[in-house]
Coordinates of C-alpha atoms in Angstrom, one line a residue:
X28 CA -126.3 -7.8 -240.9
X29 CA -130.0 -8.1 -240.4
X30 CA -131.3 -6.9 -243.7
X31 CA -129.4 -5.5 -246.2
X32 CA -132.2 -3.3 -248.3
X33 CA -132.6 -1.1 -245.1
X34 CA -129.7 -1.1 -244.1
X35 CA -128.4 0.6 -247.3
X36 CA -131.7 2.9 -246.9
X37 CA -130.7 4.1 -243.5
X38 CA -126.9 5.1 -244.1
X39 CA -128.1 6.9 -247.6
X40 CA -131.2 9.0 -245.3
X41 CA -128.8 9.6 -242.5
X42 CA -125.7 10.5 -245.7
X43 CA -128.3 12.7 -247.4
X44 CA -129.0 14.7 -243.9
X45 CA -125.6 14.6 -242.5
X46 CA -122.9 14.8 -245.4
X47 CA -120.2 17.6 -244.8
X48 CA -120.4 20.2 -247.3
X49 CA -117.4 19.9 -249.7
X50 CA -116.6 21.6 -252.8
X51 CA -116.3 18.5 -254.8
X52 CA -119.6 17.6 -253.5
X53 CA -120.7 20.8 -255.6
X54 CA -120.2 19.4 -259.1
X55 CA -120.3 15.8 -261.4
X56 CA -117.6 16.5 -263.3
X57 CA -115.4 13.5 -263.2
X58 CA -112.1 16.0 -263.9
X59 CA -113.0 17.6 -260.5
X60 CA -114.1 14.8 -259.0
X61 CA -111.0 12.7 -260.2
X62 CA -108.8 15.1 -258.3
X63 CA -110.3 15.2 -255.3
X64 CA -109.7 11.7 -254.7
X65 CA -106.2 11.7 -255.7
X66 CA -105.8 14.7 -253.4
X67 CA -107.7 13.3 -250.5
X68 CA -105.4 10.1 -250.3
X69 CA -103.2 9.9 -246.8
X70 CA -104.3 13.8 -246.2
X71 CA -107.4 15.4 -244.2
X72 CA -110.3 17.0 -245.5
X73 CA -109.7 20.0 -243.9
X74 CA -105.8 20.3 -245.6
X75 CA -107.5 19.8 -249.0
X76 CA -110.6 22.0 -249.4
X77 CA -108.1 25.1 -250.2
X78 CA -105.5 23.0 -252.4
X79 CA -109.0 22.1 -254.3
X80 CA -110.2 25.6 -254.7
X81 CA -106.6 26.9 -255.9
X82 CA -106.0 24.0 -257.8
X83 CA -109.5 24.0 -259.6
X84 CA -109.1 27.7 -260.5
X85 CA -105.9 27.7 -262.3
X86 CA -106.5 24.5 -263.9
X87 CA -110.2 24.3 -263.9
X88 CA -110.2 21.1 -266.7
X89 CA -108.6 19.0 -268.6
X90 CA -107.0 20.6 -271.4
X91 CA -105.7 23.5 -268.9
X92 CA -103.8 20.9 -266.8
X93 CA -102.5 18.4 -270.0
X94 CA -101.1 21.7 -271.3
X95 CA -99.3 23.0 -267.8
X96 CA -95.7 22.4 -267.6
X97 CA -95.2 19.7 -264.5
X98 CA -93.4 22.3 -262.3
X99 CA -96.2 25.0 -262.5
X100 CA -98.6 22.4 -261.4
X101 CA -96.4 21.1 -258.7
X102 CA -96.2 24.5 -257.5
X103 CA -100.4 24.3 -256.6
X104 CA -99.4 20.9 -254.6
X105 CA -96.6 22.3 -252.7
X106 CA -97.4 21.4 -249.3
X107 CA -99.5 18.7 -249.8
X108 CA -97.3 15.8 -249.9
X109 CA -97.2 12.8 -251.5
X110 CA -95.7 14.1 -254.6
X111 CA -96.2 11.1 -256.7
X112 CA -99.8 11.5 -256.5
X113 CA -99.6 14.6 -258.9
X114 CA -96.7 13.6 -261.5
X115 CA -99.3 10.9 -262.0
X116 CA -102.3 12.7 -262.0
X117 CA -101.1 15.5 -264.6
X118 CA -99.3 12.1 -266.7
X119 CA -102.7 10.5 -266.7
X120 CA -104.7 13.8 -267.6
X121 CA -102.5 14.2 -270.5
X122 CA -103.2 11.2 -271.8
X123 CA -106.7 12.0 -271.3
X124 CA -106.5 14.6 -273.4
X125 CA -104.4 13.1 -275.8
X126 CA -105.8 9.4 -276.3
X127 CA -109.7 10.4 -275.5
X128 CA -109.9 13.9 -277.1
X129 CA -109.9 15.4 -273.5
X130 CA -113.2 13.2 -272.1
X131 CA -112.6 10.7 -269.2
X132 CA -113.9 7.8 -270.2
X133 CA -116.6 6.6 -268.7
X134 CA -115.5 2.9 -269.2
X135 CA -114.1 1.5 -266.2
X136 CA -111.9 -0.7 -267.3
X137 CA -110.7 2.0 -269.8
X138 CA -110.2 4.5 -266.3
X139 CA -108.1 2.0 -264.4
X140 CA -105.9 1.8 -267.3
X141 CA -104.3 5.8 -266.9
X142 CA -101.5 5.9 -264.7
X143 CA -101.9 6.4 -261.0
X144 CA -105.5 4.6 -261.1
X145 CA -106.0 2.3 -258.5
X146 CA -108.9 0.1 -257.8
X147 CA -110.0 2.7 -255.2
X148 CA -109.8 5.4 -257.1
X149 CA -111.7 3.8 -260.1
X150 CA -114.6 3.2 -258.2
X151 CA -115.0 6.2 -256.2
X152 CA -114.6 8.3 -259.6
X153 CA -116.7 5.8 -262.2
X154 CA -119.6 5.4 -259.3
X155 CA -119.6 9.3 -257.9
X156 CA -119.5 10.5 -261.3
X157 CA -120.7 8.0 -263.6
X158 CA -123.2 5.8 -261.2
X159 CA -121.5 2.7 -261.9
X160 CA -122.1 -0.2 -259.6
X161 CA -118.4 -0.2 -258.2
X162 CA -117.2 -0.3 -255.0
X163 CA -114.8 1.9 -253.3
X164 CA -112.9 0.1 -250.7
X165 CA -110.6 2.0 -248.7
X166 CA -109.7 2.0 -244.7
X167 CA -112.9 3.1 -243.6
X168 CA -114.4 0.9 -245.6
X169 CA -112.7 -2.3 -244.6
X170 CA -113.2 -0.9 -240.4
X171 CA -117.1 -0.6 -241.2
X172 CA -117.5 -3.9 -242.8
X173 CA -115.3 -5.5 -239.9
X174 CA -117.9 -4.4 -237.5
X175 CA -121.1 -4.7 -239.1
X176 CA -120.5 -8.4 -239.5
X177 CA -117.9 -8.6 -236.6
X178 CA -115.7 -9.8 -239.2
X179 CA -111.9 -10.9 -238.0
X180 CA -110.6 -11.1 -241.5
X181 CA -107.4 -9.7 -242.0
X182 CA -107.5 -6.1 -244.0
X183 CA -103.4 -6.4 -244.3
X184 CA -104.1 -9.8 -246.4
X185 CA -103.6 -9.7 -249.9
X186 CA -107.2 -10.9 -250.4
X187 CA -108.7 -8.1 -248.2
X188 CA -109.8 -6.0 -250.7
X189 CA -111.5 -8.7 -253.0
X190 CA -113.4 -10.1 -249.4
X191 CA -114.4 -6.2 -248.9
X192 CA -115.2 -5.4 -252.2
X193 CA -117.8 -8.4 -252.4
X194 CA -119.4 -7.3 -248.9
X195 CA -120.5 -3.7 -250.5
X196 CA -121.3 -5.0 -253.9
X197 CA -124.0 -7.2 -251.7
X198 CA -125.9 -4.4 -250.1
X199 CA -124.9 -1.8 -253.1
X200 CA -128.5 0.2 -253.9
X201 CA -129.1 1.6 -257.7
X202 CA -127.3 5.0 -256.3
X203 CA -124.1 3.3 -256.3
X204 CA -122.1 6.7 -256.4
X205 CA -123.9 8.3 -253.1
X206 CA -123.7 4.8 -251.3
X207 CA -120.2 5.1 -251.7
X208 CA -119.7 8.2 -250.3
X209 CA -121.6 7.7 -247.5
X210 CA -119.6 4.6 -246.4
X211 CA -116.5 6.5 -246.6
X212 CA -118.7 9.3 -244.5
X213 CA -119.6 6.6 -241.8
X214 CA -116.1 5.5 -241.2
X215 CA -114.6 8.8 -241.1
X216 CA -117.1 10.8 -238.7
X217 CA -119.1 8.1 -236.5
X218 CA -117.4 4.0 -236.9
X219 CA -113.8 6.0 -236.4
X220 CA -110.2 4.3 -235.2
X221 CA -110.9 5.1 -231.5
X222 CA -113.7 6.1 -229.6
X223 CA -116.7 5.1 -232.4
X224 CA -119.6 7.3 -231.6
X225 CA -121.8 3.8 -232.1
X226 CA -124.4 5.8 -229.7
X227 CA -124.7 8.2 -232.8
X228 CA -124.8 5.2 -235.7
X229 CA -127.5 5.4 -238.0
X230 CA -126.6 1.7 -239.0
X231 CA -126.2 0.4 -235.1
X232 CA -129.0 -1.8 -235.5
X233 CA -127.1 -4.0 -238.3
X234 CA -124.1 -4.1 -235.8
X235 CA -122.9 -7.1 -235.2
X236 CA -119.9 -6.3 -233.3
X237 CA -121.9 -3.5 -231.4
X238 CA -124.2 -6.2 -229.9
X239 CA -121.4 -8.5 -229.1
X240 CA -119.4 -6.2 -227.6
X241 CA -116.2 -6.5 -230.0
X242 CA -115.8 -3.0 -232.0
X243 CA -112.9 -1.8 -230.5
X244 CA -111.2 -4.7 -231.4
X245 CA -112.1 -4.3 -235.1
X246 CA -110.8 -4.3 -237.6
X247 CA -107.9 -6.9 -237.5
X248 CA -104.7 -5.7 -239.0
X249 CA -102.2 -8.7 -238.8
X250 CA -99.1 -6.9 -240.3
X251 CA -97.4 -3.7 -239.2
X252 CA -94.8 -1.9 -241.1
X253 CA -91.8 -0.9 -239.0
X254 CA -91.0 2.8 -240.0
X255 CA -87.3 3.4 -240.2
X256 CA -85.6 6.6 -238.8
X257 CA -82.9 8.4 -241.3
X258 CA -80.7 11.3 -239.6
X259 CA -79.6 13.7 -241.8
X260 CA -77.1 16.9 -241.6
X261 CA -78.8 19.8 -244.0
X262 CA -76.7 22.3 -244.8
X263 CA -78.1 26.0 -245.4
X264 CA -75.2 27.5 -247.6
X265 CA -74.7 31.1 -248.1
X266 CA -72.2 33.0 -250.5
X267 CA -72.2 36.8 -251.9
X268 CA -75.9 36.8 -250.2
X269 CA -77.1 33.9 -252.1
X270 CA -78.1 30.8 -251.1
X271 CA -77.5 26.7 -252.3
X272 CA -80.2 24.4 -253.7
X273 CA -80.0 21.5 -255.6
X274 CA -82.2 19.6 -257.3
X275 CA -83.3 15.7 -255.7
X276 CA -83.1 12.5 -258.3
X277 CA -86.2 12.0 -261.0
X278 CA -87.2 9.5 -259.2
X279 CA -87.5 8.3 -255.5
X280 CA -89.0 10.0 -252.7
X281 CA -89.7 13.7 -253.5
X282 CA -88.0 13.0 -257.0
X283 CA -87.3 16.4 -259.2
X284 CA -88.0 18.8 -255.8
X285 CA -85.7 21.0 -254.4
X286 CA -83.8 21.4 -251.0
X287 CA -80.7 22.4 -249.0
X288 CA -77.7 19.7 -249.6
X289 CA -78.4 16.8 -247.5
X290 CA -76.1 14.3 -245.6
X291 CA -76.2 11.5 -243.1
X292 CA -75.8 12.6 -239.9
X293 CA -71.7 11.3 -239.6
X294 CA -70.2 12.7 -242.9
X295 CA -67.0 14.6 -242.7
X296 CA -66.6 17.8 -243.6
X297 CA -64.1 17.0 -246.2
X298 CA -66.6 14.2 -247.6
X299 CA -69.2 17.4 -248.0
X300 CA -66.4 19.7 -249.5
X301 CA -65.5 17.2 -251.8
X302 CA -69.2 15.9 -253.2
X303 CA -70.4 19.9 -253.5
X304 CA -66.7 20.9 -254.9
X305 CA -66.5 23.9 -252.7
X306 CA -65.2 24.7 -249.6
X307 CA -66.7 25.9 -246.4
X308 CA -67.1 27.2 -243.0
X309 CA -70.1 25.0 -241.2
X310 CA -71.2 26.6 -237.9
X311 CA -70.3 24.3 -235.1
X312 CA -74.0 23.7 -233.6
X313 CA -77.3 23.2 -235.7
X314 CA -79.5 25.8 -235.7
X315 CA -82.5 24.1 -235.6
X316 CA -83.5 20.2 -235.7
X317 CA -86.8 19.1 -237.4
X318 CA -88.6 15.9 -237.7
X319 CA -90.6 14.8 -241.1
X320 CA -92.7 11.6 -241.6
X321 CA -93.5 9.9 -244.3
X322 CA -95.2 6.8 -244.3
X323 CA -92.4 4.2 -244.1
X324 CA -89.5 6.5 -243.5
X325 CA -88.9 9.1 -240.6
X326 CA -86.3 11.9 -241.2
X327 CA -84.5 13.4 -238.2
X328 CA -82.7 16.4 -239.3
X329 CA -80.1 18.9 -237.9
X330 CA -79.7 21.9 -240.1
X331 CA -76.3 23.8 -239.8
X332 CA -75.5 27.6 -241.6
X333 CA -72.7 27.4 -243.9
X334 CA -70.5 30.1 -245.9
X335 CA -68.9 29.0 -249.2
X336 CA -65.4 30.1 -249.4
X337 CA -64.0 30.8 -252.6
X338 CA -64.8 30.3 -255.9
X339 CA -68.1 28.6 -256.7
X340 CA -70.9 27.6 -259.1
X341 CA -72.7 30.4 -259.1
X342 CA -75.6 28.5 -261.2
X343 CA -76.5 26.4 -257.7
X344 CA -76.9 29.8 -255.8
X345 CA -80.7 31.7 -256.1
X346 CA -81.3 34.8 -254.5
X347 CA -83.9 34.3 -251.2
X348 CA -86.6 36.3 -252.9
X349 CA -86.4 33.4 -255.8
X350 CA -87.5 30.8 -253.5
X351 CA -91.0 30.8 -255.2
X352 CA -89.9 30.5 -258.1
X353 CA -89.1 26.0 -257.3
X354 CA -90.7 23.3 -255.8
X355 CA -89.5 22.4 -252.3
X356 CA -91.0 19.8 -249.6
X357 CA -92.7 21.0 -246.8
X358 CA -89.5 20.1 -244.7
X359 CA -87.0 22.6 -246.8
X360 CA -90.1 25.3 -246.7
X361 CA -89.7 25.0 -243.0
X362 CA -86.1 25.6 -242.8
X363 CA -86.1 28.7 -245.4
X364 CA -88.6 30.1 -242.9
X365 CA -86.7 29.3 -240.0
X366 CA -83.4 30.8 -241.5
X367 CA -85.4 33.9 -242.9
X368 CA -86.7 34.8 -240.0
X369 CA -83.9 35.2 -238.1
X370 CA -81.7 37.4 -240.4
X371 CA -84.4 39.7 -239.6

C-alpha cells in the first residue's frame, strides 16, 4: 500500500457517496445496531432488511426483548437460520438488562464478555456505535487486505485474524466506526469472490495485487471443510385430521424447534412404530424430496404421508391452522406448504 492516510481518505469519500441505504444505517443505537450484525452473519442483506424492520418494531429495545419469552422472539427469526444466533442474542440482552440496568456498555472489553460476542461482532458494534478504534475483521475484510498488499497469508490459519486485525488498526482514521463499514462495503460490492469490479475501485491505486496481476488468486484459504450429506426419511403423520410434531433436543442443530418425525433414510418401519409408539400406514413413495444446507452438514430428505392407526397421543397432534402457533425450520415450513397445498 502506497500511503496509508489517503488511502483511508479515498475508501471513506467513495463509502460516504456510495454506501447502500440500510435501515440500521438510519440510527446509533447500539441495541439496533447490535442486532443487525448478529442478523447479518452467513445471510444477505437483502434477506435481512425485512427481519430488521419486523424485528425492531415488536422489540424496538432492550427491555422489550429481555422481557419476551424465547419462543415469541424465535417466531420474528423464523426463516432466517442460524438459530443459535438469536437464543444468544435475547440470553445476552437479558443480561444487558439485568447486569447493566438495560445500557450496553460501552466498554469493550465489558461487550465481548455477553454471550454470543465475538471479536467481530465487538468491533463492528463498539466502533459503528461507540467510535472506538477496533477493527472489524470478517471475510471481506481478510480478501481486501490480501489484495491490497498481495498478501498470501493464510485467512484459515489460526493467526489470521490477529495478522488482519493489525493491517486495519494501521491505516484506521479517527472515524473508526465509518472506516469499518466501508471496508465491509468494499469487499462485498466492488473487491468480491469472483469477478472483482477492480475497474470500479476507489482504492485501485493502493493495489498491490491489481498491479501484479494476482487478485483472483487472493485470498489464500489453505483448509476446506468437507460438508457431509445426511439422508433422512420425514414422515408427515395424519390422524382424526390432525397432524404430528415433535419437538428437536435443547441443544444441537435447530435445538428446541419443531418438525415432522425424522429418520435416516434405512429405518424399518417397525423401528419407527416402535420409537413414536404408534402404529401406521406409510405411503409407499415420497411425496416430495428436499435438499437443506447448513454450513457443515447437508440434509437430503424424502418426505412420505402417514396415517396413525389406532390409539395415540393426542398431545403430539396440532390442528393445521396451529402451525403458527411453533417455531419450525425453513425445511419443515416447506414441507407443511407442500402438503397443504395439495389437500387443496
Amino acid at each position: 500500500m502506497l500511503n496509508k492516510q489517503q488511502f483511508s481518505q479515498h475508501l471513506l469519500d467513495w463509502f460516504y457517496k456510495n454506501k447502500r441505504e440500510m435501515p440500521w444505517r438510519e440510527t446509533k443505537d447500539p441495541y439496533k445496531i447490535w442486532l443487525s450484525e448478529v442478523m447479518l452473519q452467513q445471510t444477505q442483506v437483502n434477506t435481512v432488511k425485512p427481519y430488521y424492520l419486523k424485528f425492531t418494531e415488536r422489540f424496538p429495545d432492550i427491555l422489550t426483548l429481555a422481557s419476551a419469552d424465547i419462543d415469541e422472539v424465535s417466531k420474528y427469526w423464523e426463516g432466517l437460520g442460524y438459530y443459535s444466533r438469536v437464543r444468544n442474542f435475547h440470553s445476552a440482552v437479558k443480561e444487558v438488562q439485568d447486569s447493566y440496568d438495560g445500557i450496553i456498555p460501552n466498554d469493550p472489553e465489558d461487550f465481548l464478555k455477553l454471550k454470543g460476542v465475538g471479536p467481530y461482532t465487538q468491533g463492528a458494534v463498539m466502533s459503528i456505535a461507540f467510535n472506538h478504534q477496533i477493527p472489524a475483521v470478517d471475510g471481506n475484510v481478510y480478501r481486501v487486505f490480501s489484495r491490497l498488499d498481495n498478501d498470501d497469508y493464510d485467512i484459515s490459519s489460526s493467526s489470521a485474524r490477529r495478522h488482519f486485525e493489525q493491517k486495519v488498526m494501521d491505516v484506521m482514521p479517527e472515524a473508526a466506526g465509518d472506516f469499518n463499514e466501508a471496508l465491509m462495503e468494499l469487499g462485498a460490492t466492488v473487491c468480491t469472490p469472483k469477478s472483482p469490479l477492480c475497474m470500479f475501485c476507489p482504492v485501485q491505486e493502493h493495489c498491490e495485487s491489481y498491479r501484479a496481476g494476482t487478485v483472483e488468486l487472493l485470498p489464500v484459504k489453505l483448509k476446506k471443510i468437507k460438508k457431509k450429506t445426511e439422508h433422512w426419511k420425514v414422515l408427515v403423520i395424519m390422524h382424526d385430521d390432525k397432524i404430528y410434531i415433535e419437538q428437536r433436543p435443547d441443544s444441537g442443530l435447530l435445538q428446541s424447534m419443531w418438525q415432522f418425525p425424522m429418520f435416516n433414510i434405512d429405518t424399518h418401519q417397525d423401528t419407527i412404530e416402535e420409537q413414536l409408539n404408534m402404529s401406521l400406514y406409510i405411503e409407499a413413495d415420497p411425496f416430495m424430496s428436499l435438499k437443506h444446507q447448513f454450513t457443515h452438514v447437508t440434509w437430503q430428505m424424502e418426505v412420505y404421508r402417514a396415517v396413525a392407526l389406532g390409539h395415540v397421543d393426542d398431545a403430539k397432534f396440532i390442528d393445521i391452522e396451529e402451525k403458527e402457533r411453533f417455531n419450525f425450520p425453513v425445511s419443515m415450513t416447506k414441507i407443511f406448504k407442500k402438503y397443504i397445498d395439495e389437500l387443496k
